[in-house]
PDB file of C-alpha atoms in Angstrom:
ATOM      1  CA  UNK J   1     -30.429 -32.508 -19.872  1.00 57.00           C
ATOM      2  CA  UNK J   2     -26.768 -31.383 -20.168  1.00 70.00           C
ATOM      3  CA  UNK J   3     -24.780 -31.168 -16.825  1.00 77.00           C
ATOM      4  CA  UNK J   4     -22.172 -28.572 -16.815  1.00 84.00           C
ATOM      5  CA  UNK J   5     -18.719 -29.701 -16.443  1.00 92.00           C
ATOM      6  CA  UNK J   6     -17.152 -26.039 -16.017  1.00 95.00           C
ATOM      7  CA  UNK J   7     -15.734 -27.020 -12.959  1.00 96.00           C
ATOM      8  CA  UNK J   8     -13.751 -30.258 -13.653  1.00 97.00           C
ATOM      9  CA  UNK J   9     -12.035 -28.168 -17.062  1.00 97.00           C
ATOM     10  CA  UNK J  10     -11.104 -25.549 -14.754  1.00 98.00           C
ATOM     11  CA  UNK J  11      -9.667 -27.390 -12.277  1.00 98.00           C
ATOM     12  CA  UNK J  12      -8.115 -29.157 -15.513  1.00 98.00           C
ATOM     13  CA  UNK J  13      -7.079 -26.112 -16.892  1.00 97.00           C
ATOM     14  CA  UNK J  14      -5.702 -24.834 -13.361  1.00 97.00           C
ATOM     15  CA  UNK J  15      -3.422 -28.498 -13.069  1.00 97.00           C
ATOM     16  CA  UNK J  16      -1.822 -27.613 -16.885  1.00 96.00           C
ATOM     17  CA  UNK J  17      -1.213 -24.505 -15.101  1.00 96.00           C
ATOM     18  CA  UNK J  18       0.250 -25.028 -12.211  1.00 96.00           C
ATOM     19  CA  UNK J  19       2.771 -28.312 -13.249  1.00 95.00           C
ATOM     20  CA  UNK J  20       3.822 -26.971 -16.538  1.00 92.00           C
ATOM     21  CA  UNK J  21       4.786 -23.435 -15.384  1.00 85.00           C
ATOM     22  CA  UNK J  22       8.441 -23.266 -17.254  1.00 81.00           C
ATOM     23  CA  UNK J  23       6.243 -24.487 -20.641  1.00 85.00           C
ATOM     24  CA  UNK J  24       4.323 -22.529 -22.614  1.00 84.00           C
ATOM     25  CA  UNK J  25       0.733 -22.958 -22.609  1.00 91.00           C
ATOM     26  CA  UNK J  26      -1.635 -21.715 -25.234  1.00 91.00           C
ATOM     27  CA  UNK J  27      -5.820 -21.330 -24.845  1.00 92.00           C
ATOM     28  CA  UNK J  28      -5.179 -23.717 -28.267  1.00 93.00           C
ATOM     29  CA  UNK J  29      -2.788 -26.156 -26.399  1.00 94.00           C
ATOM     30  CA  UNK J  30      -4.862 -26.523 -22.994  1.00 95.00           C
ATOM     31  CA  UNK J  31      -8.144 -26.687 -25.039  1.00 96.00           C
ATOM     32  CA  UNK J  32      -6.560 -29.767 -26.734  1.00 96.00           C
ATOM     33  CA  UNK J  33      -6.037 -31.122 -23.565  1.00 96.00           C
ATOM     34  CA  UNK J  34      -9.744 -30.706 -21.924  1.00 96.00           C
ATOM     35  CA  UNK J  35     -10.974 -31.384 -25.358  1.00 96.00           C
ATOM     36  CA  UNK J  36     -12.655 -28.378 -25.815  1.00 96.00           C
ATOM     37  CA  UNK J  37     -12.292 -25.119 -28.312  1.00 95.00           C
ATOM     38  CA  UNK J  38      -9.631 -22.251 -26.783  1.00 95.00           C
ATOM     39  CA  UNK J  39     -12.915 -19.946 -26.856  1.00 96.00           C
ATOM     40  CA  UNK J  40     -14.359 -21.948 -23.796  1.00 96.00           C
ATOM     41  CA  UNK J  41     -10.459 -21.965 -22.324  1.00 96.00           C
ATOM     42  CA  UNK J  42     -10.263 -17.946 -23.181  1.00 94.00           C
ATOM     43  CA  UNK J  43     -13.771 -17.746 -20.972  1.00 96.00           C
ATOM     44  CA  UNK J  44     -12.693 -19.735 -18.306  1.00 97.00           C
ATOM     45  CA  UNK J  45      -9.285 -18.259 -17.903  1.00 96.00           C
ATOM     46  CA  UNK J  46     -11.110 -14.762 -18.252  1.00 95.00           C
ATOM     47  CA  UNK J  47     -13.141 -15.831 -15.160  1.00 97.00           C
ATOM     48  CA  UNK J  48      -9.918 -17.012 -12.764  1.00 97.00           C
ATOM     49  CA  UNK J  49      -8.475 -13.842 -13.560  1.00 96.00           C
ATOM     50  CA  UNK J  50     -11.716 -11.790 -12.409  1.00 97.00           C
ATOM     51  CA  UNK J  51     -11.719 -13.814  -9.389  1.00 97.00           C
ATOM     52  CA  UNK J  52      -8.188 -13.424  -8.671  1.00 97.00           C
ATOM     53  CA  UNK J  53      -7.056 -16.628  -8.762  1.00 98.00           C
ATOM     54  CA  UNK J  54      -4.878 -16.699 -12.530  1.00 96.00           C
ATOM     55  CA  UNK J  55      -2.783 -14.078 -13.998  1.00 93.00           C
ATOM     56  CA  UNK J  56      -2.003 -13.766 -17.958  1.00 83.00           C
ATOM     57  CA  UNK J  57      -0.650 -11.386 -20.301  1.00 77.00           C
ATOM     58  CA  UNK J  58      -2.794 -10.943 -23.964  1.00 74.00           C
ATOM     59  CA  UNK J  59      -0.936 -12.464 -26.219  1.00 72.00           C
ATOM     60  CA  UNK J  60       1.803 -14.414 -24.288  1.00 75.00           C
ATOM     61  CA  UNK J  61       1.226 -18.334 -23.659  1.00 75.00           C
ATOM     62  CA  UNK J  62       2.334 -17.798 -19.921  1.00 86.00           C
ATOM     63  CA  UNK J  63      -0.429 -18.412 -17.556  1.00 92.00           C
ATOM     64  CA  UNK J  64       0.387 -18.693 -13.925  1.00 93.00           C
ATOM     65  CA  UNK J  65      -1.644 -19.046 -10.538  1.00 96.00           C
ATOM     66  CA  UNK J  66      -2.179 -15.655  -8.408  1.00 96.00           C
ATOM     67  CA  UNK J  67      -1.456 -18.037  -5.534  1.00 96.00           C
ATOM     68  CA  UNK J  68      -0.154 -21.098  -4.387  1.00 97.00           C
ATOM     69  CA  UNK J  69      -1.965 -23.951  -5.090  1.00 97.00           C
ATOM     70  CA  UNK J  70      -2.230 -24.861  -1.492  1.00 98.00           C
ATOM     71  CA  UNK J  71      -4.095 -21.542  -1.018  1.00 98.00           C
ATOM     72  CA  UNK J  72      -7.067 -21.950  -3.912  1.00 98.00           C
ATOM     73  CA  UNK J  73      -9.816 -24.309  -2.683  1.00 98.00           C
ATOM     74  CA  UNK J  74     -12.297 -26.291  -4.740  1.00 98.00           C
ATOM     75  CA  UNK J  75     -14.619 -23.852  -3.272  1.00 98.00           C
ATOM     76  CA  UNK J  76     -12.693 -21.030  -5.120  1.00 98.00           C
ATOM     77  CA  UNK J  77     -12.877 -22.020  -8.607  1.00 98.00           C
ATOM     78  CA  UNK J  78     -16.436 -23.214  -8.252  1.00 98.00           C
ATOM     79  CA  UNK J  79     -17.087 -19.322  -6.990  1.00 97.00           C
ATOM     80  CA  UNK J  80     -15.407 -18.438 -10.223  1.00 98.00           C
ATOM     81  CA  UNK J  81     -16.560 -20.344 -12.649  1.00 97.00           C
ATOM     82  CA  UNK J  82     -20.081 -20.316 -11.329  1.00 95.00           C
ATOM     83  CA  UNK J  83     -21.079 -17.641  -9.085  1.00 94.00           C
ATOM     84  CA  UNK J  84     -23.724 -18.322  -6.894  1.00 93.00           C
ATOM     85  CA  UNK J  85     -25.112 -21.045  -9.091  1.00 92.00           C
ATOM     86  CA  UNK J  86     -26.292 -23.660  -6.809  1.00 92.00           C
ATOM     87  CA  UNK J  87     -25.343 -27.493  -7.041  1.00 92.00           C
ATOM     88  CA  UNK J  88     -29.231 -28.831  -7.454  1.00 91.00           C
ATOM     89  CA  UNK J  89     -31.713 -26.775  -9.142  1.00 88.00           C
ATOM     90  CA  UNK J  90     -35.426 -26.350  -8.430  1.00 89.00           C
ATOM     91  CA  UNK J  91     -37.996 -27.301 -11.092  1.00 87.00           C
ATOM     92  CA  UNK J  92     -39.836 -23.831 -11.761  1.00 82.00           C
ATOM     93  CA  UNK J  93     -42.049 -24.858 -14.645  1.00 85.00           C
ATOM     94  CA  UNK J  94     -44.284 -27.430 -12.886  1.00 86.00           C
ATOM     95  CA  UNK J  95     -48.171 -27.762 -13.220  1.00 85.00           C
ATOM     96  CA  UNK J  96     -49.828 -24.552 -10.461  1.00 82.00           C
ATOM     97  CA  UNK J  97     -52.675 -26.711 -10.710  1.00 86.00           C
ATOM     98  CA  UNK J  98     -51.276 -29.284  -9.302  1.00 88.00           C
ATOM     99  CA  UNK J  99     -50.659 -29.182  -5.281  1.00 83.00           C
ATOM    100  CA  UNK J 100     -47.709 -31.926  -5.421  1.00 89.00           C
ATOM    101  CA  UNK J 101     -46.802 -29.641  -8.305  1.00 83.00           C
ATOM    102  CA  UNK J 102     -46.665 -26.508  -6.345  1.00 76.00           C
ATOM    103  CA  UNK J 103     -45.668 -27.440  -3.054  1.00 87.00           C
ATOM    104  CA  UNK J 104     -42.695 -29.964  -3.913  1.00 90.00           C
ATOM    105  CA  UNK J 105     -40.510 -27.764  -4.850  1.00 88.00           C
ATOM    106  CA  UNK J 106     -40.743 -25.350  -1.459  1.00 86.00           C
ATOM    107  CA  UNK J 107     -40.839 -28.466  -0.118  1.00 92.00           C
ATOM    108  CA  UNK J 108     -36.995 -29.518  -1.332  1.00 94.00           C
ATOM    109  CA  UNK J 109     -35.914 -25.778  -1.171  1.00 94.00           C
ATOM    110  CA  UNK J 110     -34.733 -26.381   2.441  1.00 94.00           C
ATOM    111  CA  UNK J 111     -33.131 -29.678   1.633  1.00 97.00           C
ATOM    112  CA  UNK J 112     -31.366 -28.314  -1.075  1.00 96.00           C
ATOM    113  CA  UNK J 113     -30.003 -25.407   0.419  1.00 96.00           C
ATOM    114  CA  UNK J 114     -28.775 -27.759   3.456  1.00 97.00           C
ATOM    115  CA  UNK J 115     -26.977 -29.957   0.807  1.00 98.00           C
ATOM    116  CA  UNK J 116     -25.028 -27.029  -0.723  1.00 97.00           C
ATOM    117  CA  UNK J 117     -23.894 -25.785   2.657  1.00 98.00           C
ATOM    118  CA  UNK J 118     -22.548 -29.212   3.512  1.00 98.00           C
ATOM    119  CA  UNK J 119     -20.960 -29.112  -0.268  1.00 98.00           C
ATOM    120  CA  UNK J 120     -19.774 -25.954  -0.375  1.00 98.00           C
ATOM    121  CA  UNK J 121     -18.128 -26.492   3.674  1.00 98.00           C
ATOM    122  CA  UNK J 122     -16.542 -30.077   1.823  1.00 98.00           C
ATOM    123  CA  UNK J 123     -15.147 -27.819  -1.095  1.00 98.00           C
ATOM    124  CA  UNK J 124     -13.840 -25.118   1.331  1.00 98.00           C
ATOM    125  CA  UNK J 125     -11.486 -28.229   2.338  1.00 98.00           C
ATOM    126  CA  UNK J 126     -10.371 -29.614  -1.043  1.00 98.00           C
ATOM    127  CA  UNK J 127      -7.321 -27.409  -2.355  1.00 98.00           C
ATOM    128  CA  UNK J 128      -5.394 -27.136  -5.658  1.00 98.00           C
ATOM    129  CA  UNK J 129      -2.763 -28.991  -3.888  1.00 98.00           C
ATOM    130  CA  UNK J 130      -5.264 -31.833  -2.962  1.00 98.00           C
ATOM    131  CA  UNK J 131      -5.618 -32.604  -6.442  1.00 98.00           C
ATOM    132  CA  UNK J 132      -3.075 -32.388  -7.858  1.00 98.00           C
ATOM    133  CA  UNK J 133      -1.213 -34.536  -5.084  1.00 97.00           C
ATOM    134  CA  UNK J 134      -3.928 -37.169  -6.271  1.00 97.00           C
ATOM    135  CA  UNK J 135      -3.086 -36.949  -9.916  1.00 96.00           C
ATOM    136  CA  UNK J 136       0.648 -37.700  -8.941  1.00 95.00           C
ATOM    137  CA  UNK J 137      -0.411 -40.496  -7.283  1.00 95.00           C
ATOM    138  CA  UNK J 138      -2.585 -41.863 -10.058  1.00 93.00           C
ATOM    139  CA  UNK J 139       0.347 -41.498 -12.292  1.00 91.00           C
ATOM    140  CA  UNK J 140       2.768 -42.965  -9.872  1.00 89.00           C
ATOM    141  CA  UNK J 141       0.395 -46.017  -9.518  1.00 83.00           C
ATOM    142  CA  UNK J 142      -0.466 -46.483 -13.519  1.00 75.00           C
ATOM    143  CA  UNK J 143       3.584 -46.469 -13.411  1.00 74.00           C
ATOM    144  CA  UNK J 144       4.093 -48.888 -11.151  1.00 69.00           C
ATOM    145  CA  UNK J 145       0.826 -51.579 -12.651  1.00 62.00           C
ATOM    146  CA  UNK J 146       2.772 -50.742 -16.128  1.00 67.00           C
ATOM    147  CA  UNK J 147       5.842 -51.843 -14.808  1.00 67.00           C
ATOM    148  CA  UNK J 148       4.780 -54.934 -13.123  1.00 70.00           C
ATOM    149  CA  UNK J 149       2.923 -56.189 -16.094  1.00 58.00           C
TER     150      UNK J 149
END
């Protein structure tokens, strides 16, 4: 099974953004980055724009953040690269013959849906800013261990 990692390359994608804002930045450019093709860039990019959260012009290399980073939460850029998509997912395709079969998965409905309102209340408090205040620091620290050695 194949996890989707749409978040972590946008919040990539929204970090190139938002500390290389005098540089230009192509879909080609940050896709080299995530280590991805500028299609799957062009989508997500597409997707912060809907949601309000990145302007662009069509064929100028200047993205930019609608707002501050300070103001987008993790919470945003799950919304809009996501939707409504939840966290866990339900297995839908299991035996209706079977009672464990067809009862388990009511039976973790309510647990799941209490673990993505604790996520999603977690995410509301993680913003932009947050991480890329942590990158800094990880950079600042790989810096320092470089120097020392």
């Amino acid at each position: 099974m194949k996890y989707s990692t749409k978040l972590s390359d946008t919040v990539h994608v929204m970090v190139l953004i938002a500390i290389n804002q005098e540089k230009s930045l192509s879909s080609a450019s940050i896709a080299e980055s995530v280590h991805t093709n500028p299609g799957f860039v062009r989508q997500l990019m597409l997707k912060l724009k809907k949601a309000g959260l990145m302007t662009s012009v069509a064929g100028h290399a200047r993205p930019s953040l609608s707002k501050t980073a300070d103001q987008i939460t993790l919470l945003d850029i799950y919304k809009a690269v996501e939707g409504d998509k939840p966290l866990l997912h339900l297995d839908t395709h299991t035996n209706p013959d079977c009672g464990v079969g067809i009862n388990i998965q009511l039976s973790l409905k309510g647990f799941y849906n209490e673990i993505q309102k604790t996520a999603e209340e977690k995410m509301n408090t993680i913003t932009l800013q947050d991480i890329i205040d942590t990158y800094y620091q990880r950079i600042s620290s790989e810096n320092n261990l470089q120097n020392i050695i």
